[in-house]
mmCIF file of C-alpha atoms in Angstrom:
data_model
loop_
_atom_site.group_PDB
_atom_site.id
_atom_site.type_symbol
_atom_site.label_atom_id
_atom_site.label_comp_id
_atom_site.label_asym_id
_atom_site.label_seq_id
_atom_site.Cartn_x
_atom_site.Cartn_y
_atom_site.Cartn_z
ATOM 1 C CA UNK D 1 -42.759 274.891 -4.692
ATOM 2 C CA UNK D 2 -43.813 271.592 -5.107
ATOM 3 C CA UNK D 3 -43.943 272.213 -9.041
ATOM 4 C CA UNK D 4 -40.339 273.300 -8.668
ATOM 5 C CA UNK D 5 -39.230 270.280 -7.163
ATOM 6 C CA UNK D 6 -41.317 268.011 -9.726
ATOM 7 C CA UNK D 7 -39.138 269.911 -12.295
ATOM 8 C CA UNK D 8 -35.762 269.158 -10.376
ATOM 9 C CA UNK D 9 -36.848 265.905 -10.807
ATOM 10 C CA UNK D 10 -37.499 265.812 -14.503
ATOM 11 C CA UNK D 11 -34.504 267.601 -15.313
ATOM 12 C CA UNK D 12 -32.017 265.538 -12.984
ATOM 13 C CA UNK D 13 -33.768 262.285 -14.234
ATOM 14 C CA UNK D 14 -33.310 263.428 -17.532
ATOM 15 C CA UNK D 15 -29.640 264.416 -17.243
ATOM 16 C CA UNK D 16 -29.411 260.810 -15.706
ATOM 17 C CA UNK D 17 -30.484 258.993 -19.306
ATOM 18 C CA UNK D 18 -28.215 261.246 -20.988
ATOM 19 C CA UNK D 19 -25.381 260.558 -19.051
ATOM 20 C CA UNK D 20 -25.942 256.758 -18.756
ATOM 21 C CA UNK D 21 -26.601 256.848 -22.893
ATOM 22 C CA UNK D 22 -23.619 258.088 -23.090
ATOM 23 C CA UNK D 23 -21.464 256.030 -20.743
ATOM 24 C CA UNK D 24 -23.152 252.481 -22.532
ATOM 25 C CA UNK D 25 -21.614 253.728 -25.653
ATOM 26 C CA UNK D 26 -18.142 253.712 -24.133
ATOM 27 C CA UNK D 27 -18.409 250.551 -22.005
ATOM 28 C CA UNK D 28 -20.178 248.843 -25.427
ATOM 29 C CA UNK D 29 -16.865 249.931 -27.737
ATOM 30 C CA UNK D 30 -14.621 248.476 -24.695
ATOM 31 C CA UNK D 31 -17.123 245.239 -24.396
ATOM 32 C CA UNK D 32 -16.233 244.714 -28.304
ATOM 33 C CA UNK D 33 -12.427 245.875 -28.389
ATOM 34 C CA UNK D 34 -11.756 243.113 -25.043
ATOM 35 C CA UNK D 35 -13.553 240.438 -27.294
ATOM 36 C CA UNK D 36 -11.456 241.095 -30.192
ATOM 37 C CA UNK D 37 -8.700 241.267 -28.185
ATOM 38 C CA UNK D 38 -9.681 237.843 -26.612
ATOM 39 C CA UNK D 39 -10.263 236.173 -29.634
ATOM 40 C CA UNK D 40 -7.109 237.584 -32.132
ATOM 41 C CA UNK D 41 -4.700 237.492 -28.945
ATOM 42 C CA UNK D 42 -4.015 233.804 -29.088
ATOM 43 C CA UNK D 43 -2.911 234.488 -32.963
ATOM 44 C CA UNK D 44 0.350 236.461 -31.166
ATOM 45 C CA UNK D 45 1.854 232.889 -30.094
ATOM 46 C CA UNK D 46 0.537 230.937 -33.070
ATOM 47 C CA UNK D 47 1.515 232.729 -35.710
ATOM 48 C CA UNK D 48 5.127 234.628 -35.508
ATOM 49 C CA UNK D 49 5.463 238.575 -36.783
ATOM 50 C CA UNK D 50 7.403 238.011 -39.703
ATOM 51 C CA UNK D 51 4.330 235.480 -41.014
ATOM 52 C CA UNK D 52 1.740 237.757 -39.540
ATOM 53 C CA UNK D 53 3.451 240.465 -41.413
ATOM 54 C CA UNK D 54 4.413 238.932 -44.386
ATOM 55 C CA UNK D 55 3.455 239.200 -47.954
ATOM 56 C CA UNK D 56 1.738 236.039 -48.770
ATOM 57 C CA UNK D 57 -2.332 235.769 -47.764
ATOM 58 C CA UNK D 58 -2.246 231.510 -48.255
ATOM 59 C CA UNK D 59 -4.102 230.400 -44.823
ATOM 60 C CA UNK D 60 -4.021 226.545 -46.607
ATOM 61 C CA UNK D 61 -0.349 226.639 -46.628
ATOM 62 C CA UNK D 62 0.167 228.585 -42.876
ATOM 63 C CA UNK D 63 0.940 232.021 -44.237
ATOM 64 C CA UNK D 64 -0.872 235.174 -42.994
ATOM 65 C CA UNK D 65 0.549 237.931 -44.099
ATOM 66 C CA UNK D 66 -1.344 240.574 -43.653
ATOM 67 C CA UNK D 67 0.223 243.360 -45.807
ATOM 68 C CA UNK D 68 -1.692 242.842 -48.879
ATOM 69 C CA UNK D 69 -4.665 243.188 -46.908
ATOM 70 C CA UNK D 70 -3.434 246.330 -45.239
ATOM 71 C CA UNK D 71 -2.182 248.103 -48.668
ATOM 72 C CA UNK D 72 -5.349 247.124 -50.480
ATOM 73 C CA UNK D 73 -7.457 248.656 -47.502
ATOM 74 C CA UNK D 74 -5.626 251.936 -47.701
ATOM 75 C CA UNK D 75 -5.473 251.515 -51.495
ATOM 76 C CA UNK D 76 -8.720 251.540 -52.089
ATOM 77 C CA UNK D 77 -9.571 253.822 -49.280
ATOM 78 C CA UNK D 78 -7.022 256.427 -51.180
ATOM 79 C CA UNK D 79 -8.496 256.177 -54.408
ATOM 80 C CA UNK D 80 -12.256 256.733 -53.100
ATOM 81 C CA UNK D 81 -11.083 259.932 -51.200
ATOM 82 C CA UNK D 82 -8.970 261.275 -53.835
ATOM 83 C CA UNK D 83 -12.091 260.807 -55.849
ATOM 84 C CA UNK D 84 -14.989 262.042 -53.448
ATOM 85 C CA UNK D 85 -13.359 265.129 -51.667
ATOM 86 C CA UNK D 86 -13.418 267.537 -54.889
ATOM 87 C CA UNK D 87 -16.548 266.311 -56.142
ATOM 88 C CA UNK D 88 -18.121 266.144 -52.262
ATOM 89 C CA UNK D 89 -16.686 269.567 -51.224
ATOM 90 C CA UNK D 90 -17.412 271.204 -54.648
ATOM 91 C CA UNK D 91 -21.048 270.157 -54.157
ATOM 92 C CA UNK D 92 -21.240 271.179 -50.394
ATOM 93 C CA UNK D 93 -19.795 274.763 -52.111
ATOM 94 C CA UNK D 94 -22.644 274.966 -54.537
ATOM 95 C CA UNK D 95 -25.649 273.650 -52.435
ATOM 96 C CA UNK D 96 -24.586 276.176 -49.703
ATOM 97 C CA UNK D 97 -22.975 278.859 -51.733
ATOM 98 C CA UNK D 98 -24.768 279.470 -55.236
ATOM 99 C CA UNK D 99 -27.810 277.205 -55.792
ATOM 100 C CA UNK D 100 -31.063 278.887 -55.235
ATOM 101 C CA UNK D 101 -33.164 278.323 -52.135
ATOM 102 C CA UNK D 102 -36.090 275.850 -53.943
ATOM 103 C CA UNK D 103 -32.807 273.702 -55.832
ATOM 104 C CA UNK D 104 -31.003 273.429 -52.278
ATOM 105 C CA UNK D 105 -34.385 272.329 -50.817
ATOM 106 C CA UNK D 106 -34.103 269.223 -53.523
ATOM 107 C CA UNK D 107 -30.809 268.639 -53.612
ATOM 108 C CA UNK D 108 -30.126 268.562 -49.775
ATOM 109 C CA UNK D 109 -32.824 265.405 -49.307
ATOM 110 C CA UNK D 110 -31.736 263.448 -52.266
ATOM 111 C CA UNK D 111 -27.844 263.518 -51.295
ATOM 112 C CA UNK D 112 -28.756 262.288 -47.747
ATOM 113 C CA UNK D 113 -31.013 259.500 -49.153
ATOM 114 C CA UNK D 114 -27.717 258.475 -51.202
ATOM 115 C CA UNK D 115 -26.684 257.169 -47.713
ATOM 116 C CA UNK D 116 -29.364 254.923 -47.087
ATOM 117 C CA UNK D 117 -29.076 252.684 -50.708
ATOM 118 C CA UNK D 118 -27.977 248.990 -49.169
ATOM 119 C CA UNK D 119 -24.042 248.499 -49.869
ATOM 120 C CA UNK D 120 -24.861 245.150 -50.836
ATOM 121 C CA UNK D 121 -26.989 246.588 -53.688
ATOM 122 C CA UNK D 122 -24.793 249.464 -54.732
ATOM 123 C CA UNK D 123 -22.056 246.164 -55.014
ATOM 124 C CA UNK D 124 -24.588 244.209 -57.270
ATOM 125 C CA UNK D 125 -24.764 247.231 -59.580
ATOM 126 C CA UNK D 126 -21.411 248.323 -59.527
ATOM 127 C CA UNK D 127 -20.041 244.182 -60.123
ATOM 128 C CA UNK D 128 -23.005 243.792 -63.311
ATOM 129 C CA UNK D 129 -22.851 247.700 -64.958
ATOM 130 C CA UNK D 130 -19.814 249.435 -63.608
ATOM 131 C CA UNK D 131 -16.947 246.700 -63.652
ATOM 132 C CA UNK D 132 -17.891 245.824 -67.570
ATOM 133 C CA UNK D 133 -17.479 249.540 -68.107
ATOM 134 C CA UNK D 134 -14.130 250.023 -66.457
ATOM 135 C CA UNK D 135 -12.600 246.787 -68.146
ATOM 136 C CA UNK D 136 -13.527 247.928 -71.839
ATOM 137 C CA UNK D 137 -12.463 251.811 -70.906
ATOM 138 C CA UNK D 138 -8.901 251.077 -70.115
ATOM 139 C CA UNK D 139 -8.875 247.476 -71.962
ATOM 140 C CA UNK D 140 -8.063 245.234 -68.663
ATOM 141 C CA UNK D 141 -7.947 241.938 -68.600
ATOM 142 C CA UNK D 142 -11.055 242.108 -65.444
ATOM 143 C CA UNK D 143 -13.388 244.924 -64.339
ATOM 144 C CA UNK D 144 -13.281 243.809 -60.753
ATOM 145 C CA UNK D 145 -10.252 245.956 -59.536
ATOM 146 C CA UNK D 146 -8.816 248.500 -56.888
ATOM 147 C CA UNK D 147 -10.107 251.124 -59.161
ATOM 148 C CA UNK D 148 -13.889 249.582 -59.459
ATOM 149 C CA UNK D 149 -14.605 249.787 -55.610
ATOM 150 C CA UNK D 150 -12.845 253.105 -54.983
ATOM 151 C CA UNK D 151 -15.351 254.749 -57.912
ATOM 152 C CA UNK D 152 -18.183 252.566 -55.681
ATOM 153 C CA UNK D 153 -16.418 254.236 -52.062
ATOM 154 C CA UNK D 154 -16.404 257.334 -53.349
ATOM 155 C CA UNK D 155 -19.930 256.886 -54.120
ATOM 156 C CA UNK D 156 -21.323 255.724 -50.659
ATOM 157 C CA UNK D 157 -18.688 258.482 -49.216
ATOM 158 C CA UNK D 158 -20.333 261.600 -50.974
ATOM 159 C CA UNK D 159 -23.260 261.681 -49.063
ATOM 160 C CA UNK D 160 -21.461 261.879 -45.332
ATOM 161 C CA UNK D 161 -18.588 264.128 -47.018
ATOM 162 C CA UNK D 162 -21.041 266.835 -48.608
ATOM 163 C CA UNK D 163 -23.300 266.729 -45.621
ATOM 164 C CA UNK D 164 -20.581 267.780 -43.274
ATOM 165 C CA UNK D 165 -18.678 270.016 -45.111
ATOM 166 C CA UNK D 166 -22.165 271.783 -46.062
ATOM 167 C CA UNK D 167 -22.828 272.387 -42.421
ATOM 168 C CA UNK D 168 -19.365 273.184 -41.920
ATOM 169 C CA UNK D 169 -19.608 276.312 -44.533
ATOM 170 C CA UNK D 170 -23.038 277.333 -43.238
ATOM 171 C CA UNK D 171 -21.458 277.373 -39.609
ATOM 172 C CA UNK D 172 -19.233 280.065 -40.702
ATOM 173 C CA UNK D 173 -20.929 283.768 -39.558
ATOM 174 C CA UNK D 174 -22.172 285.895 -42.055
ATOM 175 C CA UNK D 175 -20.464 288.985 -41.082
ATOM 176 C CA UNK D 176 -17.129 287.230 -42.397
ATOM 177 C CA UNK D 177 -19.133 286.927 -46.452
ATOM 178 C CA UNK D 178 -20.318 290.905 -45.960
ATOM 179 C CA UNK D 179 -16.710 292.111 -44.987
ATOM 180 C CA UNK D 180 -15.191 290.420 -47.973
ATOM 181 C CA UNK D 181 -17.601 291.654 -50.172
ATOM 182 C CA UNK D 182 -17.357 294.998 -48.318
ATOM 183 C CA UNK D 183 -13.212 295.057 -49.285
ATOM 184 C CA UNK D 184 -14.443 294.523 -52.866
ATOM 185 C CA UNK D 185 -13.404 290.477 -53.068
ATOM 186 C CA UNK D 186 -15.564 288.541 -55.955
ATOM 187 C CA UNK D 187 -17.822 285.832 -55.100
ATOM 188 C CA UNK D 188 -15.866 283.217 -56.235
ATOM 189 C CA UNK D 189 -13.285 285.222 -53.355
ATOM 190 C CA UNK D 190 -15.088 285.290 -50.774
ATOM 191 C CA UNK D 191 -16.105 281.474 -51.156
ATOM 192 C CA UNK D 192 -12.536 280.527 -51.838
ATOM 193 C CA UNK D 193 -10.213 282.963 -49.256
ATOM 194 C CA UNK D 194 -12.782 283.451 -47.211
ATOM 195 C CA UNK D 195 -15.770 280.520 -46.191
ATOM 196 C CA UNK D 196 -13.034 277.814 -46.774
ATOM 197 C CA UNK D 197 -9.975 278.904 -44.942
ATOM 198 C CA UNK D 198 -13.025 279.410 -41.994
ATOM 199 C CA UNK D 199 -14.608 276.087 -42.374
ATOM 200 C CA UNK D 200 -10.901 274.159 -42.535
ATOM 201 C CA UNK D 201 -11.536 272.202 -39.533
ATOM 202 C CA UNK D 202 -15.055 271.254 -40.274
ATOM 203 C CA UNK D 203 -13.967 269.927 -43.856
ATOM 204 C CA UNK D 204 -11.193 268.232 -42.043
ATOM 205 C CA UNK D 205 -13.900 266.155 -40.007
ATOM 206 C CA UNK D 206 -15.724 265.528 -43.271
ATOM 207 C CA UNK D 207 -13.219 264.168 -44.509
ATOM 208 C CA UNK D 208 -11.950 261.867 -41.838
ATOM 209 C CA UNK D 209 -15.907 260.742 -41.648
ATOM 210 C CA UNK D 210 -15.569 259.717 -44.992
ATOM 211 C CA UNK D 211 -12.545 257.882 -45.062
ATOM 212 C CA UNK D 212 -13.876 256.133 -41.937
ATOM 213 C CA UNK D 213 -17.192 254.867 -44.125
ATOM 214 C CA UNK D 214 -14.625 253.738 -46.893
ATOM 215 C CA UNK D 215 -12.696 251.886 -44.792
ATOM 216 C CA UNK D 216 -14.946 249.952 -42.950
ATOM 217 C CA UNK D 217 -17.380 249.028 -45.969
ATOM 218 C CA UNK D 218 -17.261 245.403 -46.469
ATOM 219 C CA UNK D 219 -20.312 244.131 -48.968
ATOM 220 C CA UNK D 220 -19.665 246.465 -51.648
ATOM 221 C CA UNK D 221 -15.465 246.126 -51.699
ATOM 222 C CA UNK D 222 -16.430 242.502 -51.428
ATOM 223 C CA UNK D 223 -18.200 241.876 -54.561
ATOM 224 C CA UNK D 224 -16.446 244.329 -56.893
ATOM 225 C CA UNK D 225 -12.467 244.556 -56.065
ATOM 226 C CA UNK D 226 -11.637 241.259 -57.141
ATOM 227 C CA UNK D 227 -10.588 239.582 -54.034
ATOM 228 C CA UNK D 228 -6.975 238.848 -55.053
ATOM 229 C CA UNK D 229 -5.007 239.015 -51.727
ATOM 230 C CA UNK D 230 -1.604 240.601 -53.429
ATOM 231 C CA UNK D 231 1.310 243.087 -52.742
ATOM 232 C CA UNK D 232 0.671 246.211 -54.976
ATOM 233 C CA UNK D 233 3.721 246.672 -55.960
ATOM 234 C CA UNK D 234 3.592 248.388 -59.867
ATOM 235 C CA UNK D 235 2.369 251.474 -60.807
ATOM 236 C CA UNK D 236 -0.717 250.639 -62.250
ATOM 237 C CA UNK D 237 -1.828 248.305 -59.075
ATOM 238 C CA UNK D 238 -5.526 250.234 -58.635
ATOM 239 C CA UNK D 239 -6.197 249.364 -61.809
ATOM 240 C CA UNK D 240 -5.600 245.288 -60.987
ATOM 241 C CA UNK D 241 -7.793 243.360 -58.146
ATOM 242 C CA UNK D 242 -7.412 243.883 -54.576
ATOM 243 C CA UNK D 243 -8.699 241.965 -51.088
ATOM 244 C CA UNK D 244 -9.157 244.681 -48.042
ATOM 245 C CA UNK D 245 -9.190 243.528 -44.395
ATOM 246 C CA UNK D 246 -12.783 243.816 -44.321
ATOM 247 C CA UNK D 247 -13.607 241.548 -47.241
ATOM 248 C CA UNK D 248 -11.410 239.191 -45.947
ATOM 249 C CA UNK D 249 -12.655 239.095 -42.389
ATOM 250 C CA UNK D 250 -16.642 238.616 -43.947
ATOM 251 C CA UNK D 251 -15.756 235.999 -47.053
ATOM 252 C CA UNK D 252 -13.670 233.332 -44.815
ATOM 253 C CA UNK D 253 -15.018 233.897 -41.269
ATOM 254 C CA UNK D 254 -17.840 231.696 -42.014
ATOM 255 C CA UNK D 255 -15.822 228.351 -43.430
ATOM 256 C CA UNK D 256 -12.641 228.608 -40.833
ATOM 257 C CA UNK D 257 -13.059 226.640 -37.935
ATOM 258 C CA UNK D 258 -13.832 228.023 -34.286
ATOM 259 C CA UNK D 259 -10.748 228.374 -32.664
ATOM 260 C CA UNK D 260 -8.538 227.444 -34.926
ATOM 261 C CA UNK D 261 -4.988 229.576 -36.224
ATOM 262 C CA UNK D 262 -6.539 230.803 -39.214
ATOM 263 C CA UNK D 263 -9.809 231.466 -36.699
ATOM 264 C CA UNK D 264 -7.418 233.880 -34.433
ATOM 265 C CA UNK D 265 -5.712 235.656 -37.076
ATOM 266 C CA UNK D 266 -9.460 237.414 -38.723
ATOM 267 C CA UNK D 267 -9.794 238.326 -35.518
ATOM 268 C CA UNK D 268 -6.365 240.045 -35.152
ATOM 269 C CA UNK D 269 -7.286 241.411 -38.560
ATOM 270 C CA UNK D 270 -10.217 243.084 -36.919
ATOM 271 C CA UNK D 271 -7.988 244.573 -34.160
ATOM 272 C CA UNK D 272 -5.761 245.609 -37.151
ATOM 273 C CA UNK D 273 -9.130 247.300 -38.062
ATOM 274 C CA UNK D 274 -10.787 248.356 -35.498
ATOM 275 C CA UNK D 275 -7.144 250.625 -34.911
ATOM 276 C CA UNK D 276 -7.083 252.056 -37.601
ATOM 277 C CA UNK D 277 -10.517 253.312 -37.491
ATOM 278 C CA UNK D 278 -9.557 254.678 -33.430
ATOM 279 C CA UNK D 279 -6.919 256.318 -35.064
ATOM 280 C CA UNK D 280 -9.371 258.353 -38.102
ATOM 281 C CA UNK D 281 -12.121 258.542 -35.343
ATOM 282 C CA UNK D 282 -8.949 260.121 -33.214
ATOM 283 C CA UNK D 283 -7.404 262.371 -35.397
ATOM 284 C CA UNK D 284 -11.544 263.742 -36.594
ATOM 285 C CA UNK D 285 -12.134 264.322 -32.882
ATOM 286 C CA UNK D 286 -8.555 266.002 -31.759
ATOM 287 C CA UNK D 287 -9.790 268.836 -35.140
ATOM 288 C CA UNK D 288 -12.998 269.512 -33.377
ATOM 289 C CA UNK D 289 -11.420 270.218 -29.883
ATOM 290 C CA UNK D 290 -8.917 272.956 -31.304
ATOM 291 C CA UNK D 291 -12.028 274.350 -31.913
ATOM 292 C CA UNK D 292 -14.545 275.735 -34.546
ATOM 293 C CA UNK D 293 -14.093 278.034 -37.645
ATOM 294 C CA UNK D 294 -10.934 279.541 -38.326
ATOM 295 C CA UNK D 295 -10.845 283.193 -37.544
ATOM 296 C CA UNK D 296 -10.927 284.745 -41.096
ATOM 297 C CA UNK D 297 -9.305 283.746 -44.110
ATOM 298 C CA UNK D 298 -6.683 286.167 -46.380
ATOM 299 C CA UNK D 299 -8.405 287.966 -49.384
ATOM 300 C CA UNK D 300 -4.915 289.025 -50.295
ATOM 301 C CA UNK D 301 -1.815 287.266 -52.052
#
């Protein structure tokens, strides 16, 4: 009996922790929004809408506009997923799919210690190999462009993108692979009519993961996108520099002054930010509550 109770104990303590872990993970992400909001409020009544949401970055001069920081965000952000999906969900296909037990041992633990290379380092190598490389490919006038830190995005996205989506496939039962095969469907069928249609939702997720670690990278876009706070406004803009919110936020926080206008509007920035992220974090969680796998996939048509 009194073993019983000990047990109670244990379990109800533990539950307790878990509980409290996960409530200081809510009240931390409020703690942080009300600070934001507290410092990039006082930018509403200092700065009007039109200037806020102008086209001109020029804090010397008084104009904050933040749209070329918003379209060079979701610029680059575009370009690195456009880039990383096929390549991240082709190699989630093959690592799960056709590569042999002893090369999926070695290729699942190197793609996962892609994640932990420093951003700051992948920038230094992407600024002194990668940027020389893109200017003399398409003969621009600077290597440090739009294009540069999407190839350097896609990069640091690959590893979250083909780790999800991998689990995502190997979450889908095994009865669904045997009854395709069974109705005569190819390999390449199955995978492709089959495992995909039923892992939809977890691909979904990987991919909202991955825009989520593209658009919050700061070092990297930093060092390698040029910095050049403009409207993108021709056709070929990816291939010309770019500033993102992020950069912007870590290369002038430190020389504004406390509490000054320009001080207020990086932090309004950062609300800018931090909603956008809600919104991907939003949209990846709203997927995973419709629920799991989708119920089969169509062999025919």
């Amino acid at each position: 009996m009194a073993k019983r109770t000990n047990s109670r104990r244990r379990e109800f303590l533990i539950e307790l922790l878990i509980r409290a872990a996960g409530f200081s993970a809510i009240f931390f992400m409020v703690l942080i929004f009300l600070f934001l909001l507290r410092e990039g409020a006082p930018a509403l009544w200092e700065v009007s809408l039109g200037n806020f949401f102008g086209t001109r970055w020029y804090p010397n001069e008084e104009l904050f506009g933040t749209w070329p920081l918003i379209l060079g965000s979701l610029l680059v952000t575009a370009g690195a997923v456009i880039i990383a999906l096929p390549l991240g969900l082709a190699t989630a296909i093959f690592n799960r799919e056709l590569a042999p037990d002893w090369l999926r041992e070695i290729l699942k633990p190197l793609i996962e210690i892609l994640a932990g290379i420093p951003s700051v380092v992948l920038g230094f190598l992407g600024m002194i190999t990668l940027a020389p490389l893109v200017r003399e490919a398409f003969d621009l006038p600077t290597g440090l462009s739009a294009f540069t830190g999407a190839l350097v995005l896609a990069y640091m996205a690959l590893p979250t993108i083909i780790s999800v989506a991998e689990d995502a496939i190997d979450a889908v039962p095994k009865s669904y692979r045997d009854g395709a095969l069974a109705m005569g469907a190819t390999h390449w069928q199955t995978i492709w009519r089959v495992v995909i249609p039923a892992a939809r939702s977890g691909v979904i997720i990987a991919v909202m993961l991955g825009i989520g670690r593209a658009i919050g990278e700061t070092m990297a876009v930093m060092m390698i996108t040029g910095n050049a706070a403009r409207m993108p406004r021709e056709w070929y803009a990816l291939f010309l520099p770019a500033r993102t919110m992020t950069a912007t936020i870590a290369a002038e926080m430190g020389e504004v002054a406390q509490g000054s206008t320009h001080y207020h509007v990086l932090f309004a920035v950062g609300i800018l930010l931090f909603a956008v992220t809600f919104v991907i974090n939003a949209i990846a969680s709203a997927v995973i509550i419709r629920g799991g796998p989708r119920r089969g996939g169509r062999l025919m048509g």
